Structure formats: structure tokens, C-alpha cells
Tab-separated table of C-alpha atoms in Angstrom:
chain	number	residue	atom	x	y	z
A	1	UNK	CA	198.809	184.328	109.555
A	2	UNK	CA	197.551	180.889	108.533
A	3	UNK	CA	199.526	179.481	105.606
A	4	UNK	CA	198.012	180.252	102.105
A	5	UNK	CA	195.750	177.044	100.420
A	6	UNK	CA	198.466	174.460	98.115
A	7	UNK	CA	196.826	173.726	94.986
A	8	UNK	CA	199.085	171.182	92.619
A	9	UNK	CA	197.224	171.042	88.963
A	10	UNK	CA	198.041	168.146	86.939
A	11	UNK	CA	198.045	168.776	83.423
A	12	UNK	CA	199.600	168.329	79.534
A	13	UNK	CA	202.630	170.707	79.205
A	14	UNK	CA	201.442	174.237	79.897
A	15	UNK	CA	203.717	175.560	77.334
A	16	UNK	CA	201.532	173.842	74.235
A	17	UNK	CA	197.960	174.731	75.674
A	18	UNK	CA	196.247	177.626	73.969
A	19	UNK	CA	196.008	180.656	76.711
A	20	UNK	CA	192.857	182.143	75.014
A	21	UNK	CA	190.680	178.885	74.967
A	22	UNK	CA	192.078	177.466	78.275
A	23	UNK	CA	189.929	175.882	81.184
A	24	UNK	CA	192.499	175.133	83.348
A	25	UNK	CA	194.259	178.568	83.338
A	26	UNK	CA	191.148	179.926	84.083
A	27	UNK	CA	191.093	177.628	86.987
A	28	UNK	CA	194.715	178.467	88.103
A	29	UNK	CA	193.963	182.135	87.000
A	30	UNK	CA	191.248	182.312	90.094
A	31	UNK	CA	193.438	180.215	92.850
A	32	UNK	CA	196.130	182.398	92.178
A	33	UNK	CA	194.039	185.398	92.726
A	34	UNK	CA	192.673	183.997	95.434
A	35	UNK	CA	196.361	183.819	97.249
A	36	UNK	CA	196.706	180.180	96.873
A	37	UNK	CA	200.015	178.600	96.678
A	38	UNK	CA	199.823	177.399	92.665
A	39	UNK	CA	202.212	174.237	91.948
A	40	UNK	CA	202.374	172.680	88.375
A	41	UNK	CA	203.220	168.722	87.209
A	42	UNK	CA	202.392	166.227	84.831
A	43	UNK	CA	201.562	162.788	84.808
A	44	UNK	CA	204.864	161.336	84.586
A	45	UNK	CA	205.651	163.435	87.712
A	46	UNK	CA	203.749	161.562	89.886
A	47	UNK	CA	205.061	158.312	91.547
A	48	UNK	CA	204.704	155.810	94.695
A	49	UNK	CA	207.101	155.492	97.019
A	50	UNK	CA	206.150	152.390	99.833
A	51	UNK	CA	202.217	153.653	99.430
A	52	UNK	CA	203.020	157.175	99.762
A	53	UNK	CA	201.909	159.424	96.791
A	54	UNK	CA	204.805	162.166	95.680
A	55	UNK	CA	205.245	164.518	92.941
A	56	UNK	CA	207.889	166.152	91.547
A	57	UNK	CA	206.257	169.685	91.977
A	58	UNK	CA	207.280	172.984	90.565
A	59	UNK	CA	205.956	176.317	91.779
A	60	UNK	CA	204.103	177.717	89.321
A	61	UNK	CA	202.481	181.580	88.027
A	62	UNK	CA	200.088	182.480	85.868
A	63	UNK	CA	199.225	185.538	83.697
A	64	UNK	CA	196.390	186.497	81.060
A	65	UNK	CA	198.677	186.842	78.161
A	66	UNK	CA	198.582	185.325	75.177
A	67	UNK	CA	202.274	185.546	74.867
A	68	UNK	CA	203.218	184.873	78.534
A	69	UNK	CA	200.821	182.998	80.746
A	70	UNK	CA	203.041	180.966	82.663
A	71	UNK	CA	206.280	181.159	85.118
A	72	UNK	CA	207.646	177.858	86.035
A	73	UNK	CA	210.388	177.098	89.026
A	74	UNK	CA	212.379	174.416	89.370
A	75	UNK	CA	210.249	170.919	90.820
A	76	UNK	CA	210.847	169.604	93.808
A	77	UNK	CA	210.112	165.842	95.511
A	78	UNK	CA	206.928	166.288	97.862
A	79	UNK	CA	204.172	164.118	99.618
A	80	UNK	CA	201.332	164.779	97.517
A	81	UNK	CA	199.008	164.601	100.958
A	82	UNK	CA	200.779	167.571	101.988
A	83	UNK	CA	198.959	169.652	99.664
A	84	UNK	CA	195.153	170.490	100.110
A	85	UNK	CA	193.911	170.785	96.620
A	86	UNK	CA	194.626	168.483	93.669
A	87	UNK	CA	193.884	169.459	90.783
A	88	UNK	CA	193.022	166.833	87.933
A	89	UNK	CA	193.268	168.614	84.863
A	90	UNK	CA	195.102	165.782	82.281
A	91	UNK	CA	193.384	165.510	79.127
A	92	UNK	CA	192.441	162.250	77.634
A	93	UNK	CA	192.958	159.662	76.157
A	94	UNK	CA	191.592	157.573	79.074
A	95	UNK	CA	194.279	155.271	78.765
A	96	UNK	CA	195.920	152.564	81.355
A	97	UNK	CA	198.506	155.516	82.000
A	98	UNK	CA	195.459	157.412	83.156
A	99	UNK	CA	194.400	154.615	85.460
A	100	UNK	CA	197.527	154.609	86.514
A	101	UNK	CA	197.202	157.970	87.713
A	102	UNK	CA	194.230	157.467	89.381
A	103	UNK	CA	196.032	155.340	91.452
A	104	UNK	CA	198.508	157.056	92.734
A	105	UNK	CA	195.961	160.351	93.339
A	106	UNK	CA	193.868	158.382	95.425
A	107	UNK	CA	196.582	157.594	97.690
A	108	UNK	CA	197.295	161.364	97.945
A	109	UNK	CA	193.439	161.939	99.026
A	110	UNK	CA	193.652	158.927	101.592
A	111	UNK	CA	196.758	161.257	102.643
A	112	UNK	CA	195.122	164.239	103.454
A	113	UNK	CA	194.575	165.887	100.026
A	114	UNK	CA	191.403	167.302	98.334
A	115	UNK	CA	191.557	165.974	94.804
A	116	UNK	CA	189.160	167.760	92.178
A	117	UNK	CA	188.034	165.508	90.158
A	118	UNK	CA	188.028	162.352	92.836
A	119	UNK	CA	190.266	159.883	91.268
A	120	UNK	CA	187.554	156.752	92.033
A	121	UNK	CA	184.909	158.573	89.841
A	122	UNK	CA	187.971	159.615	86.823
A	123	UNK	CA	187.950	155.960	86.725
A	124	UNK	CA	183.671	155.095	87.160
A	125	UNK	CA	181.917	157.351	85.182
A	126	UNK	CA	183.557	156.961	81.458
A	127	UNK	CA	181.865	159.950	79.522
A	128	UNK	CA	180.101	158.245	77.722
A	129	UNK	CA	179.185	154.700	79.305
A	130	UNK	CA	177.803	156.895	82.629
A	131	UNK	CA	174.931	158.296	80.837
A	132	UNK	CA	173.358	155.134	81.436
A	133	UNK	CA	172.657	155.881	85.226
A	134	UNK	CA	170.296	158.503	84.190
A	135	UNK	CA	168.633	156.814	80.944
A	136	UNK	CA	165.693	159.170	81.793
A	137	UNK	CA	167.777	161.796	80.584
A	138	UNK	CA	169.235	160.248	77.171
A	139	UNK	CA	167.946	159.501	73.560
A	140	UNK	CA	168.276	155.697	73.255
A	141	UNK	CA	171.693	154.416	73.118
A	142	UNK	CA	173.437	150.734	72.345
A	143	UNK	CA	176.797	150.187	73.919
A	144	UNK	CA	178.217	146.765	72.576
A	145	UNK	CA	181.273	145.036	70.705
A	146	UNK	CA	178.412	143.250	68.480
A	147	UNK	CA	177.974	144.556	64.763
A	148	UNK	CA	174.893	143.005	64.337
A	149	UNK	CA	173.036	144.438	67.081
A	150	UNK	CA	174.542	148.030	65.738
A	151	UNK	CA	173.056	146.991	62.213
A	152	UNK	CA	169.859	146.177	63.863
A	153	UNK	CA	169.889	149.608	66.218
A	154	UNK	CA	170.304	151.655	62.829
A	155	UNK	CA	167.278	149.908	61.199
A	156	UNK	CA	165.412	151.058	64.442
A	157	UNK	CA	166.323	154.905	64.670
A	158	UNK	CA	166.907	155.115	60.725
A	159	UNK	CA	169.887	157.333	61.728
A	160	UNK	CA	172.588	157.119	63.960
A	161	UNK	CA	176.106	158.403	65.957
A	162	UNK	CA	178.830	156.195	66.472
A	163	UNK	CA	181.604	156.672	68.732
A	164	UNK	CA	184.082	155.143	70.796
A	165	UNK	CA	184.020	155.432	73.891
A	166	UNK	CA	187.663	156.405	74.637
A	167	UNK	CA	187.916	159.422	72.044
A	168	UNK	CA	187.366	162.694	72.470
A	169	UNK	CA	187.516	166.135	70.934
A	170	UNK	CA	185.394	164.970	68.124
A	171	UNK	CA	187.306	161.758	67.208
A	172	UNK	CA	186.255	159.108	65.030
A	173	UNK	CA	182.984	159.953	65.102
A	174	UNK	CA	180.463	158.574	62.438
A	175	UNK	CA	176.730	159.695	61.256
A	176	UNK	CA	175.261	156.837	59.514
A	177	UNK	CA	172.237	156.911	58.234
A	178	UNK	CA	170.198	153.425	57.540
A	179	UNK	CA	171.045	152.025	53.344
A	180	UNK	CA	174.834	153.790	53.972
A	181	UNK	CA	177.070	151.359	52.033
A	182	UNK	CA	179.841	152.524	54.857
A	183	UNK	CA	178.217	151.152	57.882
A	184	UNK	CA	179.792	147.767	57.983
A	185	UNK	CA	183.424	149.276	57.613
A	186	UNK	CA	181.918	151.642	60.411
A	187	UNK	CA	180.902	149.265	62.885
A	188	UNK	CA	184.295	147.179	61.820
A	189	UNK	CA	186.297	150.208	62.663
A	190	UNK	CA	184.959	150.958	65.850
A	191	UNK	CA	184.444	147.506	67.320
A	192	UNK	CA	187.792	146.258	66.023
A	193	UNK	CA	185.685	143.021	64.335
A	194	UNK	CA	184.050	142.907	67.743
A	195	UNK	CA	186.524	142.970	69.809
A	196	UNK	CA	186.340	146.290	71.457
A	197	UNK	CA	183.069	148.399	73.040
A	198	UNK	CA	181.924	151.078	71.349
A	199	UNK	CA	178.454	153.193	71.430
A	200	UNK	CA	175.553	154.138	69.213
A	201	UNK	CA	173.066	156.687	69.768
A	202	UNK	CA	170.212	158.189	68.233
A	203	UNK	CA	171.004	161.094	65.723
A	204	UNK	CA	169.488	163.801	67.075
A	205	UNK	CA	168.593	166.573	64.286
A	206	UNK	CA	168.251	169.818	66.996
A	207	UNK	CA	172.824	170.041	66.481
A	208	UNK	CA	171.837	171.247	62.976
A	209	UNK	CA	170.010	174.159	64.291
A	210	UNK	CA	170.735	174.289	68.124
A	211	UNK	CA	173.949	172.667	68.667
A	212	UNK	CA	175.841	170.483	70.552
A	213	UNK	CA	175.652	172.260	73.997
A	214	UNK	CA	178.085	172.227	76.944
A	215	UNK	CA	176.210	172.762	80.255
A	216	UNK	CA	178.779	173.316	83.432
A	217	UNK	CA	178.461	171.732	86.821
A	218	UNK	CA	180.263	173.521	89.842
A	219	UNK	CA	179.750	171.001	92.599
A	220	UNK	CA	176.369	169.872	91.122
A	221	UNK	CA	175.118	173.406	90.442
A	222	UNK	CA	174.863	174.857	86.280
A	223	UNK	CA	176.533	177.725	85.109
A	224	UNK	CA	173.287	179.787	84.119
A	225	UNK	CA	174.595	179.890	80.182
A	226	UNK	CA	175.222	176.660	78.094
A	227	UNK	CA	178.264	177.018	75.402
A	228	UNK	CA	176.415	176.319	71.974
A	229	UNK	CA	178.837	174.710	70.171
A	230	UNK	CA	177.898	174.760	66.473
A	231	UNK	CA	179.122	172.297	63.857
A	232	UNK	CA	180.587	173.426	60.590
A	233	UNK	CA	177.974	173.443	57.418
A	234	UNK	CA	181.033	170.613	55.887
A	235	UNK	CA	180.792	168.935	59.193
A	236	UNK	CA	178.146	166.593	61.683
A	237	UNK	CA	180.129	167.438	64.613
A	238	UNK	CA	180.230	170.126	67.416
A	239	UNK	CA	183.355	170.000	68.753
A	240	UNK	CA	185.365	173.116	69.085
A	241	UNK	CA	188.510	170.954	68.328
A	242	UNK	CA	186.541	170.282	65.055
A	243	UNK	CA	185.746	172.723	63.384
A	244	UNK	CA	182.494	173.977	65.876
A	245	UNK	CA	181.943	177.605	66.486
A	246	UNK	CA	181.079	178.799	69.235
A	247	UNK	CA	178.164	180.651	70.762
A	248	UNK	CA	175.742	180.606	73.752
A	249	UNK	CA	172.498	180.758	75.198
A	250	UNK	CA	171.072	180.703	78.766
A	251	UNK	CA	169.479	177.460	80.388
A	252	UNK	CA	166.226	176.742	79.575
A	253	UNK	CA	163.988	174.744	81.716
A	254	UNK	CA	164.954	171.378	80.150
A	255	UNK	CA	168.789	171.737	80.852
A	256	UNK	CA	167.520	172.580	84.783
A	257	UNK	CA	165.772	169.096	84.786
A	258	UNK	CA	168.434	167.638	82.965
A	259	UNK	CA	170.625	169.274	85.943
A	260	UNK	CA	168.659	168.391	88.733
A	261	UNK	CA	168.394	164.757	87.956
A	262	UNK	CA	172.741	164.492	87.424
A	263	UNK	CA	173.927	167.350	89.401
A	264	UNK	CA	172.936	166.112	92.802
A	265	UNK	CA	174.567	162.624	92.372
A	266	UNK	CA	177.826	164.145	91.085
A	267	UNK	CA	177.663	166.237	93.742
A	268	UNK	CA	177.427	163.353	96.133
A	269	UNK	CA	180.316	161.608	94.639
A	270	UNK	CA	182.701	164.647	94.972
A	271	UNK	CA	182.978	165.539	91.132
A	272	UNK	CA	183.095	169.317	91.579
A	273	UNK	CA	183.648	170.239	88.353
A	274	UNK	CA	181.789	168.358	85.386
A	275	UNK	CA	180.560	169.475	81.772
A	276	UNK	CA	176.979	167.902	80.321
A	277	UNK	CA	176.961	167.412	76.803
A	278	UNK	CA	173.089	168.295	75.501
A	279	UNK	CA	171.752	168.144	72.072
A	280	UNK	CA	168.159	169.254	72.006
A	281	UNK	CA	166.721	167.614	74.812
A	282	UNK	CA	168.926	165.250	75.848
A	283	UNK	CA	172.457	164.833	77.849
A	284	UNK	CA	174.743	163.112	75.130
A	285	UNK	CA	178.084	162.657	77.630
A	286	UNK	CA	178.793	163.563	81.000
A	287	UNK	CA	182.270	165.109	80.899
A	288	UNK	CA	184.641	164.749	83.787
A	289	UNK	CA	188.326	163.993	83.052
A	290	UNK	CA	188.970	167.541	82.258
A	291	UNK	CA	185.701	169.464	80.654
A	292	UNK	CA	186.171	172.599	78.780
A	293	UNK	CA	184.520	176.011	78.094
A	294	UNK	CA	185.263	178.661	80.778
A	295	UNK	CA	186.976	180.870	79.176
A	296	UNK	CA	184.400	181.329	76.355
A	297	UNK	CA	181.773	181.278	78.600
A	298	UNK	CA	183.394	183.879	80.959
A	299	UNK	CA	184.084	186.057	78.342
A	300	UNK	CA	180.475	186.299	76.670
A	301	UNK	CA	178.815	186.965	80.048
A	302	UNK	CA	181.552	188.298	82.627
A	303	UNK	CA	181.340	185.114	84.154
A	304	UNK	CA	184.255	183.780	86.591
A	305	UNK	CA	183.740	179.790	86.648
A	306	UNK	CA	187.323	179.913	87.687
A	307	UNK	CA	186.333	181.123	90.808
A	308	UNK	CA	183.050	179.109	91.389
A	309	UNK	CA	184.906	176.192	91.618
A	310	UNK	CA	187.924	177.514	93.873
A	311	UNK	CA	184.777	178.785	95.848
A	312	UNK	CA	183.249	175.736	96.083
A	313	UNK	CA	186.613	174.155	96.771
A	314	UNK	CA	187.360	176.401	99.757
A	315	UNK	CA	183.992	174.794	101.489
A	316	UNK	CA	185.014	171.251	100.696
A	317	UNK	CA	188.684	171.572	102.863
């Protein structure tokens, strides 16, 4: 019999993750099922040794128990090209440590391994700085360390989101609305005095009543239901991690453009598993350091994303 597929994920500590809300054991849920060989480690496993990419690697189980997902061996030293499926799965920040990373996991692919997401576009396509390759597909947007252009951008749209463009999960996010006494100390803050990127887009009213949406990518194709993430009544933003509820609705025929102008260029690039961010009718972010919302998803519609992507995986070896 030909050996079972190796499939390392790289992740934060499985023990602190929440088993119920979990993308990546979903992921690991579906390779194990599957038969694959499931290994665990986290970033500060991973090391060089003379240009060859090792981990310290633990076999690793899974269950669907909120008490007891996990079973963890002790790690052992191996070649990270000996295994054919890495999977990304670190959260952010997108820090230098993360770059790091990168590094060393695209040694491992030059070694033999599949690694899902491809460490060259973990380090390309910032989540929020990408949406300008497909500006067709975006509400205007201003990415610069200058506070007077942001002053001037706010005049324009009358109200505006401000980000950074390293946060996540909701963080440090501000609504500003043109006359707010706060926007200097707003654009300060996020610029660092103008030292430091940051991004402002166009408020766009449809989160109040439609949400902020997460569309899924499985090698370029959508998941035929978005997750409708909706903010708080106390809150502007719709992030799960915030405060969002969520809900869901199936695609509509703007999402499918939306799709078919991104998905086939992800595709292209190898990022097999990526999560649009779409408020009304257009893509906010394009998610793909470690996007979220399988397990809600599965759950509302008997989906198994899990398994789409170890599907579409099992072509790409």
C-alpha cells in the first residue's frame, strides 16, 4: 500500500484555540478523515539548518469535542520537504517573525513540499494593501503615512474606515465621520505622526443592515454561502472577535463577479484557501494568512470546507 499523505499544520498552541469556532480543526478534522498522516508545530519549531528547512514535528489527533479535540506525541527533528502538505495556519500579527517564517517554508516547498498558503504570496498580498490589484472590485481607498491627504480623503467621502494594515480581528479600527473632533488623534494614532502606512476607505452603510461578509475561496472557487457577520448595535465593526454575530446568506450574483475577477488569479498563484471580505458590493480585504469561518459555515448548511480544500489539495501533489 502506498504510504498515507503527511500533512504538518503550523499553528498558535492548539490547546488555547476554541474547538467550536475553529478553521483549522476543521481543516485537520477532514485530513485526518481522509487517512492522512496529521503532524502539529508552531512557529518557533521551525528552523534552517545549511538551507535545509526542519521542524520539530509532533504527531498529532484530532477529535470534535469541545473538551478533547486534540492528542499530541512527542516532536521529533524532520526535513520539512519530506512532508507533502504544509499547512500555514499561524494567525497574525504579520510581523518580521512571520516573514521569518515565510522563509524558512519556502525552502521546504523548493524541497519537495506542498505548502497551503504559498509562503511568497503570505508575504505579497497583505490583506489589505492587495485589494488594490483589483480596484474594479473596491470602494475607493487611500493607503498613505500622510495625515493630510487622510484629512482631505474624509472631506471627499464625508465618512470613512481607518485601519492599519497589520491588525486584525477588528483592531484599532476607526469610523470617522467628516467635523469629528477625533480625527486628527485618529490619523496620529494610526500613522504614528506619519511615520507608518495605514489605510482609509469609504464607509460603506450596507454593514448596518447586511454585514460585513466573509466569502470563501477553495483554490479560486466560492463556497456557495457567505458568513454574514453582523456588528453589534454598540459597535461599527463585524468582526466575530468583536462583538459580530453571526449569520449567513447564499452568494448573490455580485459576490460571483466579485469571485470571478480574484478567484482565478489566486488560483494562479497557488493560494488555495483565501477568505474575501465584502460589504455591500464591494471586497473590503482579501484574507490569506489564516481566514476563518468553516465551522460556522459548515454547520448552518452541512457544508465540509474542510474537505474541499484537502480535495483540492490531493489534485495539487
Amino acid at each position: 500500500m502506498p504510504s498515507p499523505i503527511s500533512l504538518l499544520v503550523v499553528m498558535d498552541p492548539i490547546e488555547h484555540i476554541k474547538p467550536a469556532k475553529d478553521s483549522t480543526l476543521a481543516m485537520l478534522l477532514a485530513a485526518q478523515s481522509k487517512g492522512w498522516q496529521v503532524l502539529y508545530a508552531e512557529l518557533g519549531d521551525l528552523y534552517l539548518r545549511d538551507g535545509i528547512a526542519w521542524a520539530r514535528a509532533a504527531p498529532l489527533r484530532v477529535f470534535d469535542d469541545a473538551q478533547h479535540w486534540f492528542e499530541r506525541s512527542a516532536p521529533q527533528s524532520m526535513k520539512l520537504g519530506d512532508c507533502d502538505v504544509i499547512l500555514m495556519r499561524k494567525d497574525p500579527p504579520f510581523d518580521t517573525e512571520y516573514i521569518y517564517s515565510t522563509y524558512i517554508l519556502e525552502r521546504a516547498q523548493l524541497q519537495g513540499a506542498l505548502v497551503v498558503n504559498r509562503p511568497d504570496g503570505l508575504r505579497d498580498m497583505n490583506e489589505k494593501v492587495y485589494t488594490a490589484w483589483f480596484p474594479e472590485c473596491c470602494a475607493p481607498t487611500l493607503i498613505t503615512r500622510n495625515m493630510a491627504d487622510m484629512a482631505q480623503f474624509l472631506r471627499e467621502q464625508g465618512k470613512a474606515v481607518c485601519k492599519p494594515l497589520e491588525g486584525m480581528g477588528g483592531k484599532s479600527i476607526f469610523v470617522l465621520e467628516q467635523g469629528d473632533k477625533n480625527r486628527n488623534v485618529v490619523f496620529e494614532t494610526l500613522t504614528d505622526y506619519g511615520r507608518r502606512y495605514a489605510i482609509v476607505q469609504r464607509y460603506l452603510p450596507e454593514i448596518l443592515t447586511h454585514g460585513d461578509c466573509r466569502v470563501i475561496l477553495v483554490d479560486g472557487e466560492p463556497v456557495p454561502f457567505a458568513l454574514q457577520r453582523m456588528p453589534d448595535a454598540a459597535d461599527n465593526r463585524g468582526n466575530l472577535a468583536a462583538g459580530a454575530t453571526a449569520h449567513s446568506r447564499p452568494l448573490n450574483d455580485r459576490d460571483r463577479w466579485l469571485c470571478a475577477q480574484i478567484g482565478p488569479r489566486l488560483k494562479e498563484l497557488g493560494m488555495l484557501f483565501v477568505g474575501l471580505d465584502v460589504i455591500g458590493e464591494y471586497v473590503t480585504e482579501i484574507n490569506v494568512t489564516s481566514p476563518t469561518g468553516i465551522r460556522e459555515l459548515n454547520k448552518k448548511h452541512g457544508l465540509d470546507i474542510g474537505s474541499m480544500l484537502m480535495n483540492a489539495i490531493e489534485k495539487r501533489l
